[in-house]
Coordinates of C-alpha atoms in Angstrom, one line a residue:
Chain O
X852 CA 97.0 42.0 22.7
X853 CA 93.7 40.4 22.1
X854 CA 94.0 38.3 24.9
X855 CA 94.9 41.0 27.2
X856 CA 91.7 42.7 26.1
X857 CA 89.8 39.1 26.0
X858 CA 90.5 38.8 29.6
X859 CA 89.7 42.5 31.1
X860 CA 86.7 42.1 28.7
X861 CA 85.8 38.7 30.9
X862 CA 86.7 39.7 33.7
X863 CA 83.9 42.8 33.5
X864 CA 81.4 40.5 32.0
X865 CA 81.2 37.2 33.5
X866 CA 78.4 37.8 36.2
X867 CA 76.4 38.9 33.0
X868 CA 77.3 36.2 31.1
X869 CA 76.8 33.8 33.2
X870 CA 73.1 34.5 34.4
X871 CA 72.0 35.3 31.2
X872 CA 73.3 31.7 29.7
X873 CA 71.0 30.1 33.0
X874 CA 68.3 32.1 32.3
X875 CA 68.6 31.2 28.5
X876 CA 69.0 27.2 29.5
X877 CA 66.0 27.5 31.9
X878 CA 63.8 28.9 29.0
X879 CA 63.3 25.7 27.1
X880 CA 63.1 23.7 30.0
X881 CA 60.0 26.0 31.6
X882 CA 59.0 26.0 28.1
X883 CA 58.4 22.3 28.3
X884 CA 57.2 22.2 32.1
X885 CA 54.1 24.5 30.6
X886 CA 53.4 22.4 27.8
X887 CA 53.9 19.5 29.2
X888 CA 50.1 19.9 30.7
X889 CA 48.3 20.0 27.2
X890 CA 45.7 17.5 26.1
X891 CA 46.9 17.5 22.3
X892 CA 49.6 17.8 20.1
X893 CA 47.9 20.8 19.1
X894 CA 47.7 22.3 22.3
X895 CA 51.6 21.5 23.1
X896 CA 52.8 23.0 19.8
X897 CA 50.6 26.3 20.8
X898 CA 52.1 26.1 24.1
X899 CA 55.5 26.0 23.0
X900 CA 55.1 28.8 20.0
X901 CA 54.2 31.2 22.9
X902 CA 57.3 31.1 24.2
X903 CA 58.8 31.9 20.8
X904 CA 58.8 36.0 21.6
X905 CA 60.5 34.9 24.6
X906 CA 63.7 33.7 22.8
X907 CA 63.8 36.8 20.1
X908 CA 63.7 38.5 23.2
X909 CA 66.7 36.9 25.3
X910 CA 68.7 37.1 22.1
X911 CA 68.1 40.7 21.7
X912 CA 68.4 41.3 25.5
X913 CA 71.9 39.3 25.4
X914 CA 73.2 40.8 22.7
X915 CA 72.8 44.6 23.9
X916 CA 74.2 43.4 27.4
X917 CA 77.5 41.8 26.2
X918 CA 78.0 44.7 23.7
X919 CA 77.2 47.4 26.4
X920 CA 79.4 45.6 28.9
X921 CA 82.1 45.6 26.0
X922 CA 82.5 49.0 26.1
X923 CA 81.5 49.8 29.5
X924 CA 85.0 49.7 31.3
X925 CA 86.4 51.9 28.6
X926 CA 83.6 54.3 28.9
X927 CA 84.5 54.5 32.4
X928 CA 87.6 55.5 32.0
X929 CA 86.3 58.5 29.1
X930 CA 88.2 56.0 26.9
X931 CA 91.8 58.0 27.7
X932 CA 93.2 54.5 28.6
X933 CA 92.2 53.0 25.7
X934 CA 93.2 56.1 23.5
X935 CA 96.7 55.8 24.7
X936 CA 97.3 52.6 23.9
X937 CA 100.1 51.9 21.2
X938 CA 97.0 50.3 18.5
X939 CA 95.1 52.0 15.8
X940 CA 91.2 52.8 16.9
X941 CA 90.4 50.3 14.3
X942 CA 92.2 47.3 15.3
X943 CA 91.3 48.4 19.6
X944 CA 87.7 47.9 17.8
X945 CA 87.9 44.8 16.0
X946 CA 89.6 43.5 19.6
X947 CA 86.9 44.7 21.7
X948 CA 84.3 43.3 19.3
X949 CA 85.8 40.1 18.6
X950 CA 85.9 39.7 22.9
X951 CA 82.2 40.5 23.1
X952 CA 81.5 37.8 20.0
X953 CA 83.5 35.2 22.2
X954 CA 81.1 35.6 25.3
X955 CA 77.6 35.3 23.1
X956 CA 79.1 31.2 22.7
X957 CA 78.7 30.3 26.3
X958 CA 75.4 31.6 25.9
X959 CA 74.0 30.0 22.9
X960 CA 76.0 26.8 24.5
X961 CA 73.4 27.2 27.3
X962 CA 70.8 27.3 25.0
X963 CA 71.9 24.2 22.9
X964 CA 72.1 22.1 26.4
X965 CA 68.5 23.2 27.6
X966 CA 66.6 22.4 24.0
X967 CA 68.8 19.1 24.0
X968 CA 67.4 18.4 27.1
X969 CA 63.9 19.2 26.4
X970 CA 64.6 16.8 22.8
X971 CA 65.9 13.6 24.7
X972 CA 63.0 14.2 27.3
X973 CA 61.1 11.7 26.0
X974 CA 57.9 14.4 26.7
X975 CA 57.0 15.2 23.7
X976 CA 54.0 14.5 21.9
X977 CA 54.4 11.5 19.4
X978 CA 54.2 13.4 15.6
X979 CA 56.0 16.0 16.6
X980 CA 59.7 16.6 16.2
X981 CA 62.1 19.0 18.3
X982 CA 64.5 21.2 16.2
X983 CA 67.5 22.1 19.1
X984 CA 69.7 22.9 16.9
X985 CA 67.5 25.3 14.6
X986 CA 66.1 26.9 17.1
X987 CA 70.0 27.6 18.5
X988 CA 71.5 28.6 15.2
X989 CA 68.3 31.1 14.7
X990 CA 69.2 32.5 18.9
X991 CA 73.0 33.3 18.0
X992 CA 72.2 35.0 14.5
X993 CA 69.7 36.9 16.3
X994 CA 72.1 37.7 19.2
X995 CA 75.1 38.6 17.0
X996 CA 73.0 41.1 15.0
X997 CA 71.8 42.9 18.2
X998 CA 74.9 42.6 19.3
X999 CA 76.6 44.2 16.1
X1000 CA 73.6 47.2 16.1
X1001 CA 74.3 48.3 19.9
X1002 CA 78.1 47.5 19.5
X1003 CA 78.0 50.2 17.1
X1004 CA 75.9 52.3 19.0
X1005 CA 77.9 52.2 22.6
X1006 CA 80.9 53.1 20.7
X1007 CA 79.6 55.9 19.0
X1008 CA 79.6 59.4 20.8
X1009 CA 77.0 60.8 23.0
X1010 CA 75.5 63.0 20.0
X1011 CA 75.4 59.7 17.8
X1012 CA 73.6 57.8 20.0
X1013 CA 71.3 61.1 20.7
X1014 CA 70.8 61.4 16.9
X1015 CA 69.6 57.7 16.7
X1016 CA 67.0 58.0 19.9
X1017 CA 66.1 61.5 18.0
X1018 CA 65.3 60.1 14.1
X1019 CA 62.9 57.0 16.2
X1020 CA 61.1 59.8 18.4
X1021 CA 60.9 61.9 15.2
X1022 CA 59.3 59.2 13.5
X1023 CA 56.9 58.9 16.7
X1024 CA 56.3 62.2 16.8
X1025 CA 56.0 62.5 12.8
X1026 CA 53.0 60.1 13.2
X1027 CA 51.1 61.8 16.0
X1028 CA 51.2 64.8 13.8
X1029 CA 49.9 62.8 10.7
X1030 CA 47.1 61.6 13.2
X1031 CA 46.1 64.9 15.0
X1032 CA 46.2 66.6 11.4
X1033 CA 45.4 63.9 8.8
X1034 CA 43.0 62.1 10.7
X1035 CA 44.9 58.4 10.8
X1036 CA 44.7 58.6 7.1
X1037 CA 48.5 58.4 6.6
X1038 CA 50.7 55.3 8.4
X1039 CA 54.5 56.1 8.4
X1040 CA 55.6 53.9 11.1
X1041 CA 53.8 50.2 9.9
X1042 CA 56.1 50.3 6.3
X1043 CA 58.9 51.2 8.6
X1044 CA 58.8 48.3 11.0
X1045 CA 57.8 46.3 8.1
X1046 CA 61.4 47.4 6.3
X1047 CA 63.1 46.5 9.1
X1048 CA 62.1 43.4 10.9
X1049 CA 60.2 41.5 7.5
X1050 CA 62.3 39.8 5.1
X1051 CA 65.2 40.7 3.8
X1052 CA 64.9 43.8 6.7
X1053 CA 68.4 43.9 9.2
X1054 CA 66.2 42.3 11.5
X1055 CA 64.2 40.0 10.3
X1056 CA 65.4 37.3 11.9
X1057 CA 63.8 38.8 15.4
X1058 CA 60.8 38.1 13.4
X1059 CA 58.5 35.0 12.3
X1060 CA 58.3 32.0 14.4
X1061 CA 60.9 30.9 17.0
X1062 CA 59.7 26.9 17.0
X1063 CA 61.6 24.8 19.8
X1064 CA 59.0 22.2 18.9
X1065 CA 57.3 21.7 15.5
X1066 CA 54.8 19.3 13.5
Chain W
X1133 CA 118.8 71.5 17.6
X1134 CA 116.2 68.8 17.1
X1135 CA 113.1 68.6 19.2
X1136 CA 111.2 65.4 20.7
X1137 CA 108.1 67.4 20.6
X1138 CA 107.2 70.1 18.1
X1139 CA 104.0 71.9 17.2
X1140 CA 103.6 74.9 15.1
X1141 CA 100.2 76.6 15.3
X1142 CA 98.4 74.1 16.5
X1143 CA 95.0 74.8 17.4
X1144 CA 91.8 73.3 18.8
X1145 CA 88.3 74.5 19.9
X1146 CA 87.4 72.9 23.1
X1147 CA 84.2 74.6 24.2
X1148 CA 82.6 77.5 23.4
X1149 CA 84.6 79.8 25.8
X1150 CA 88.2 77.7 25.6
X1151 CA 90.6 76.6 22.5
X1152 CA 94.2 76.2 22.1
X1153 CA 95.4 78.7 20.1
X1154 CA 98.4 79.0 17.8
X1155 CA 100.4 76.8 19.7
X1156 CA 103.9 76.8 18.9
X1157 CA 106.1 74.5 21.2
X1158 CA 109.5 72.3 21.0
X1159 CA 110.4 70.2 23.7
X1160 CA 114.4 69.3 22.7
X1161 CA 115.5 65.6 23.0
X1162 CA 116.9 64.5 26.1
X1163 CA 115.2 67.6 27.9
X1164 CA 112.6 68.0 31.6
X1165 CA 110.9 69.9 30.3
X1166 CA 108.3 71.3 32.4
X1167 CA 104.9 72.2 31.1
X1168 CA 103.7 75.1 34.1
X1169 CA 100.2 76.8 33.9
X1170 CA 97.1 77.5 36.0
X1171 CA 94.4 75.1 36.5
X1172 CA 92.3 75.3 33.0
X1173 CA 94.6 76.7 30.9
X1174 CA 95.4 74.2 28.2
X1175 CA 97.8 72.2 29.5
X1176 CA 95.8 68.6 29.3
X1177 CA 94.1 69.5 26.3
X1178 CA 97.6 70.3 24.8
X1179 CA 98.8 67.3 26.1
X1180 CA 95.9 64.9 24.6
X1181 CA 97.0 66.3 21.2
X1182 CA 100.6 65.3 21.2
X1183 CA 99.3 62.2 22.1
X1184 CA 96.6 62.3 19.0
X1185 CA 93.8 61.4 21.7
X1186 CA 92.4 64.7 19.8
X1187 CA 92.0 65.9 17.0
X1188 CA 93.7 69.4 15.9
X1189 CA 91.4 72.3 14.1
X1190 CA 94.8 73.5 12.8
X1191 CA 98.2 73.4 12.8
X1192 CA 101.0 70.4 13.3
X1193 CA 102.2 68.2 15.6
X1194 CA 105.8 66.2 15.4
X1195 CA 106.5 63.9 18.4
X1196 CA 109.7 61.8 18.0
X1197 CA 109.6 63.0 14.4
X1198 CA 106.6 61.4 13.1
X1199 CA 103.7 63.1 12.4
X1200 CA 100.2 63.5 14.9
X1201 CA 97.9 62.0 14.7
X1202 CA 98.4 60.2 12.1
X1203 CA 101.3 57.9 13.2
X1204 CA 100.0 58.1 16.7
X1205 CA 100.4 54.0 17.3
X1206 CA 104.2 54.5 16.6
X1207 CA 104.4 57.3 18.8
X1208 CA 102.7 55.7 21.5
X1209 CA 104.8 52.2 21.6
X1210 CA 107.6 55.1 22.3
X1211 CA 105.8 57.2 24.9
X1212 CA 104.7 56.5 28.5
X1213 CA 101.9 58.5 29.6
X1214 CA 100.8 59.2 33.3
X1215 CA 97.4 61.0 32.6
X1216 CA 95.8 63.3 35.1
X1217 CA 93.3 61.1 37.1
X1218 CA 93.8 57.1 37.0
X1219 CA 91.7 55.8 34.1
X1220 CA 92.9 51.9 34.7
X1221 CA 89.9 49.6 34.6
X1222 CA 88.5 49.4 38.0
X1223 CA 88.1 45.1 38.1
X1224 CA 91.1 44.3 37.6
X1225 CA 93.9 43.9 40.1
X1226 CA 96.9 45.5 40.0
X1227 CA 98.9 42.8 39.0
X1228 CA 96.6 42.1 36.0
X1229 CA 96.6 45.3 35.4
X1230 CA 100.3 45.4 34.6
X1231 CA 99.9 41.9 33.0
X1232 CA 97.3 43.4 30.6
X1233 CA 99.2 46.9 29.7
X1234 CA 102.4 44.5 29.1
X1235 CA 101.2 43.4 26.3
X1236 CA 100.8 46.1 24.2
X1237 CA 104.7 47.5 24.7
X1238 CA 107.6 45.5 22.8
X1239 CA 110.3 47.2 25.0
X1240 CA 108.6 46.2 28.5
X1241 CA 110.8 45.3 31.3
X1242 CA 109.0 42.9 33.3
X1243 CA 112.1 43.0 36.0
X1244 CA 112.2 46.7 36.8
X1245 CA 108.3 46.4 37.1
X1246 CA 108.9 44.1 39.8
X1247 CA 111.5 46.3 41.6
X1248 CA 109.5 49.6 40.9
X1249 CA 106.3 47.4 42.8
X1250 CA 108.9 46.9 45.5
X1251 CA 110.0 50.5 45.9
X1252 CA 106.4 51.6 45.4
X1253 CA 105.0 49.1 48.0
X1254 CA 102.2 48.2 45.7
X1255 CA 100.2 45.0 46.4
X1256 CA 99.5 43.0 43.2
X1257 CA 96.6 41.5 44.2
X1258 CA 94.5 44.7 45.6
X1259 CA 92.0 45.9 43.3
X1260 CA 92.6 49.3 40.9
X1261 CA 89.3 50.3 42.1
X1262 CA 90.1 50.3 45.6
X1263 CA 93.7 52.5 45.3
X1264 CA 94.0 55.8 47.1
X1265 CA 95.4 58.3 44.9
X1266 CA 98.3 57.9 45.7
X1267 CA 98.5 54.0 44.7
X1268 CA 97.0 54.7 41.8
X1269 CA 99.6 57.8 40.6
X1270 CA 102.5 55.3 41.4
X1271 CA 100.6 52.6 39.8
X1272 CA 100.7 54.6 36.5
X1273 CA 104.3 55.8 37.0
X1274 CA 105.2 52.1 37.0
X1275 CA 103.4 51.3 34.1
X1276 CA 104.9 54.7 32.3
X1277 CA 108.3 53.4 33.4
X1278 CA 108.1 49.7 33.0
X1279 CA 107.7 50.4 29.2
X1280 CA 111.1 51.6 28.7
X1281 CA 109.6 54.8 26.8
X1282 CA 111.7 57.1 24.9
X1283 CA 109.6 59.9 26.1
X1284 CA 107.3 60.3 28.6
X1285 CA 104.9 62.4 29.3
X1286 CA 103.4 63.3 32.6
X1287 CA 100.1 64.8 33.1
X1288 CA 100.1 66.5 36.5
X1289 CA 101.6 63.0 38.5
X1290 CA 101.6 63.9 41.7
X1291 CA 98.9 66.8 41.6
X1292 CA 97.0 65.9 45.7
X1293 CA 99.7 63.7 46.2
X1294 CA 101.3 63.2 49.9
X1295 CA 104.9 64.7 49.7
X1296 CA 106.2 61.2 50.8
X1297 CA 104.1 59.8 47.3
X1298 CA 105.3 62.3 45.4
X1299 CA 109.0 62.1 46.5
X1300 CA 108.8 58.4 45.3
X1301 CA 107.0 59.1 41.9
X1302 CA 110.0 62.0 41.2
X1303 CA 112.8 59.8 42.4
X1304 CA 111.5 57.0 40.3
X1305 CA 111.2 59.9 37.0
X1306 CA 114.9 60.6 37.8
X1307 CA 116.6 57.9 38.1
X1308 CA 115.1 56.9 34.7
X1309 CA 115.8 60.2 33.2
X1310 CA 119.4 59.8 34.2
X1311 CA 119.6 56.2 33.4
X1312 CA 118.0 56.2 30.1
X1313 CA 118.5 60.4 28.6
X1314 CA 114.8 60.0 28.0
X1315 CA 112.6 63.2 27.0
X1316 CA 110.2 64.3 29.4
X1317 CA 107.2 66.3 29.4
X1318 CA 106.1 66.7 32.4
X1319 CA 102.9 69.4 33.4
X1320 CA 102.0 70.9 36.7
X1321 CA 101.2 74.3 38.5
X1322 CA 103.6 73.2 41.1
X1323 CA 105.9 75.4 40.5
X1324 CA 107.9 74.8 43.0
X1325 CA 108.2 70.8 42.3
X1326 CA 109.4 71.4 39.0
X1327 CA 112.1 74.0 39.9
X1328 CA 114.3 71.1 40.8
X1329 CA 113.8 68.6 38.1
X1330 CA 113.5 70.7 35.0
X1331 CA 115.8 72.2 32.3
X1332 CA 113.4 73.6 30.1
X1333 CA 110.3 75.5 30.7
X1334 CA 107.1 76.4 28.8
X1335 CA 104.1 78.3 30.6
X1336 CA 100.9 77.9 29.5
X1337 CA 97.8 80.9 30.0
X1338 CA 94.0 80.9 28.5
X1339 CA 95.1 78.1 25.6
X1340 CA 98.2 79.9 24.9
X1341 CA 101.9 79.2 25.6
X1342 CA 102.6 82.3 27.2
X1343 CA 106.9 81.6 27.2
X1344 CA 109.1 79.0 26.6
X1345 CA 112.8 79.1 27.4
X1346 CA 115.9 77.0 29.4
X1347 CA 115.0 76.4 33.0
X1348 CA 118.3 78.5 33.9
X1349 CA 117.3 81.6 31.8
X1350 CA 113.4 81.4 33.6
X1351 CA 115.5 81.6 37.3
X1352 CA 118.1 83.8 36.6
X1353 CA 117.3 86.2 34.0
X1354 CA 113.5 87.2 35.2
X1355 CA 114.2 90.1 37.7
X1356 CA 112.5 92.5 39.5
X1357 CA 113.6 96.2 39.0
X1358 CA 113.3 99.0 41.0
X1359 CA 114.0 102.2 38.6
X1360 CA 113.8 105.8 39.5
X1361 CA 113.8 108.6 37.1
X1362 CA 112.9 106.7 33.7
X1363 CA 111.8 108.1 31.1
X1364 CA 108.2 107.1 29.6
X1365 CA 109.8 105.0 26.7
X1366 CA 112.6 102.9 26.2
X1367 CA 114.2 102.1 22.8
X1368 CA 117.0 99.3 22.0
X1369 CA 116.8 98.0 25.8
X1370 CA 118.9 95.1 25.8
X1371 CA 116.8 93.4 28.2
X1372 CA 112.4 92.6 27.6
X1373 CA 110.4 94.7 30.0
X1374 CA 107.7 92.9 30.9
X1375 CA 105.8 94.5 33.6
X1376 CA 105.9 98.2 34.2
X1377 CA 104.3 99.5 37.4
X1378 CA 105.0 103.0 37.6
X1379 CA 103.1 103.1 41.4
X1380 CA 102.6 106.4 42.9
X1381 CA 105.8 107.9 43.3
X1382 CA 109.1 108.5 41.6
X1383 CA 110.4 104.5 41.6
X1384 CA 108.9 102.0 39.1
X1385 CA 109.1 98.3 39.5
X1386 CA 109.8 96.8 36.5
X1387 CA 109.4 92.8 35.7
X1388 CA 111.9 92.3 32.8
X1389 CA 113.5 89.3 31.5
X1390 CA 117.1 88.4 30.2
X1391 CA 118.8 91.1 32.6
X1392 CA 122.4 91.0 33.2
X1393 CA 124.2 92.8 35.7
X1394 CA 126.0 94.9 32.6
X1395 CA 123.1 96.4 31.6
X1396 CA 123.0 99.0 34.3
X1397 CA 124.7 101.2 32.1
X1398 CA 121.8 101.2 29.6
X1399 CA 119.6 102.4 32.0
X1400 CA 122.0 105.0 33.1
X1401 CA 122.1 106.5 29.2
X1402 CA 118.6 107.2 29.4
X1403 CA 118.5 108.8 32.5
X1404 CA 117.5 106.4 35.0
X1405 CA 118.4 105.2 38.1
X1406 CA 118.7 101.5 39.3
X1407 CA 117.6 101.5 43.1
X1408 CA 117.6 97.5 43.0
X1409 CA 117.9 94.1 41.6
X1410 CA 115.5 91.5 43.0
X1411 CA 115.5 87.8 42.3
X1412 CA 113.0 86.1 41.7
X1413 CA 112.0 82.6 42.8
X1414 CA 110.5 80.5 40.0
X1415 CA 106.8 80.7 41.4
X1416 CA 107.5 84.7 41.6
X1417 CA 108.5 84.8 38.2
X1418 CA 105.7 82.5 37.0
X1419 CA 103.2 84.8 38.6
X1420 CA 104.9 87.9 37.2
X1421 CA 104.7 86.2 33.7
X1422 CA 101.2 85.3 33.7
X1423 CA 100.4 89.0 34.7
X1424 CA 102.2 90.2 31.9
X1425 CA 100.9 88.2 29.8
X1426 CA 97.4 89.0 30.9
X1427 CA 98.5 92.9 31.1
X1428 CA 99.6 92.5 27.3
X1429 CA 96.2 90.6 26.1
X1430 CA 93.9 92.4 28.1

């Protein structure tokens, strides 16, 4: 069964797949192109940390495609397909998840390749040190927990996901209030993003620095 | 006698406007049983929960004597299921596509899935997004078939079907029918295509199941009476008046149900006087029953 659902689940996501996992080797490698140009050590590890939003954000950006596109040929079909199929909901879920979790390794495999490549360069300032690996290990947690979050979310109903958008533009709206009526005395959505994305928050690891290249 | 399907009260809120209410059905073993109704009234909705693809408000559901929807993945190894409209997934071809719903069926038989792609002229390597209607409904009867399902359960098949398409599909749901002494539900509001493939009969109006009975008692015992002289009520008729349009002048038509020739005589000891019989055809008598069972609701 899970390879039935493996390969309907590939077959739906493998355009996706693919360009994201080029776009995701290409990163370090343009990384390195950019810093390649700076007079100091200093200059190339500032270089390089700029780039460092830019992997949080592939990660994030893979993970909610490959979990949308999980659910995205069943949502389709209003799920009857699915529903009719002689499995419990639970174990169809674990399936479908386990599919999407496959497709996230080609990815972070084209991410392993690129820093690889960018480590062997020989480009890189003496006193410095690349950290391939890290950095990939850091990309597929990161990846795997947005792909977990919006997993959840596509395969909840319409009025789940509606209830989500509504508690963030609550909060939004909550602290417009606070400043039209408070006068910016009162700062609700700072200790939020704080519990979230700092340490031990669900999604910290989004956070910090994403170093391809380090002292 | 035992039933394949069996519901008592079931009930479920749909919208605002629509539920299925007290819904008591029983679809025997071995039976066609035909599920007839006007578009929107229940019939897919009632369908989705013997299948447990919904949840009930109320009541119970039995379907090859477990209990829905809690046991629904047993149910469903047993059950092939054409839905209304083809909800395959659109990239795959249609040879994956029976390769991928193969795999979740035990009883499969991959050989009669190759003659039913024969008979059915189906193309395994054409896309399921890019199959007329028609494909696609044979497409789904092959897949409902292949399985080898103890009961099957048909959701509108061949609703917008060509008749040459919809010849194949019922063909192919007989000769399994005969071959196997499978249960069938099947649904429609063609009447006229279930009049020859049905024993049993349940007619569904507004989220209700309006009758149920043998296909044979739904032809021959719904009948059209034309009554003169009758007096305003009757007691201990031997026969269910459903309908009673007393028009303008002296003879009343009168829709009743279970009449037998013998029964003249009742209507002769309280006065009145049968003019004449008429039969019914089954789409007559489905129209007569779904205004009588408006008339009687309101």
């Amino acid at each position: 069964m899970f390879s039935a659902i493996l390969w309907s689940q590939w077959k739906a996501t493998r355009a996706l797949v693919l360009v994201v996992t080029v776009l995701v080797f290409a990163a370090p490698l343009f990384s390195l192109q950019v810093a390649y140009t700076a007079f100091s050590p200093v200059q190339f590890v500032s270089s390089m940390q700029s780039f460092g939003a830019l992997y949080s954000i592939m990660a994030a950006v893979a993970g909610l495609l490959v979990a949308l596109s999980a659910w995205r040929l069943d949502h389709a079909g209003h799920h009857v397909y699915a529903l009719a199929l002689p499995l419990s909901r639970a174990r169809y879920a674990a399936y479908r998840f386990t599919a999407g979790l496959v497709f996230l390794l080609p990815i972070a495999v084209g991410l392993l390749i690129g820093c690889l490549l960018v480590a062997i360069s020989g480009l890189i300032p003496d006193g410095l040190h690349a950290y391939p690996i890290a950095l990939t290990l850091r990309f597929t947690l990161a990846a795997l927990v947005a792909y977990a979050v919006f997993f959840a979310i596509s395969a909840a109903t319409n009025k789940t996901a509606g209830m989500i958008i509504g508690v963030i533009a609550s909060l939004f709206f909550a602290q417009y209030l606070l400043n039209v009526f408070a006068g910016n005395t009162y700062d609700i959505l700072e200790p939020t993003v704080n519990f979230i994305f700092v340490r031990p928050g669900i999604l910290s690891v989004f956070a910090g620095r994403w170093m391809l290249v380090d002292a | 006698m035992s039933h394949a399907i069996e519901t008592r009260n079931l009930r479920c809120r749909v919208a605002k406007s629509f539920e299925i209410s007290d819904l008591s059905m029983h679809v025997p073993h071995r039976a066609v049983y035909g599920f007839l109704g006007p578009n929107g009234s229940g019939k897919t909705t009632t369908i989705r929960l013997l299948l447990g693809l919904m949840k009930p408000t109320g009541g119970s559901v039995v379907v090859l004597g477990m209990p829905m929807p809690e046991r629904h993945a047993e149910v469903l190894a047993r059950t092939g299921y054409v839905p209304e409209r083809l909800h395959l997934y659109p990239s795959l071809t249609v040879g994956e596509a029976i390769r991928f719903h193969r795999q979740f069926y035990s009883t499969w038989d991959q050989a009669w899935a190759n003659e039913l792609m024969k008979q059915m002229q189906l193309e395994g390597d054409r896309r399921v997004g890019v199959l007329s209607k028609g494909e696609s409904g044979k497409l789904m009867m092959l897949l409902a078939l292949s399985q080898r399902p103890d009961l099957l359960v048909l959701d509108e098949p061949t609703d917008g079907l060509d008749p040459v398409v919809r010849r194949d599909i019922l063909a192919a749901l007989v000769e399994y029918v005969t071959d196997r002494e499978a249960t069938v539900l099947i649904s429609s509001h063609l009447v006229h295509e279930l009049e020859r493939i049905c024993d049993w009969v349940g007619l569904m109006d507004k989220g209700r199941l309006v009758a149920e009975m043998p296909m044979l008692e739904f032809k021959t015992g719904l009948k059209r009476l034309r009554v003169a002289s009758a007096p305003d009520s009757l007691s201990g008729a031997p026969f269910t008046l459903l309908v009673r349009d007393r028009g303008n002048g002296s003879v009343e038509q009168w829709l009743v149900r279970g009449w037998a020739p013998a029964m003249q005589t009742y209507l002769e000891s309280v006065g009145a006087s049968l003019r004449e019989v008429i039969d019914l055809d089954l789409e007559e008598g489905f129209v007569e029953m779904l205004r009588a069972s408006r008339q009687r609701t309101g």
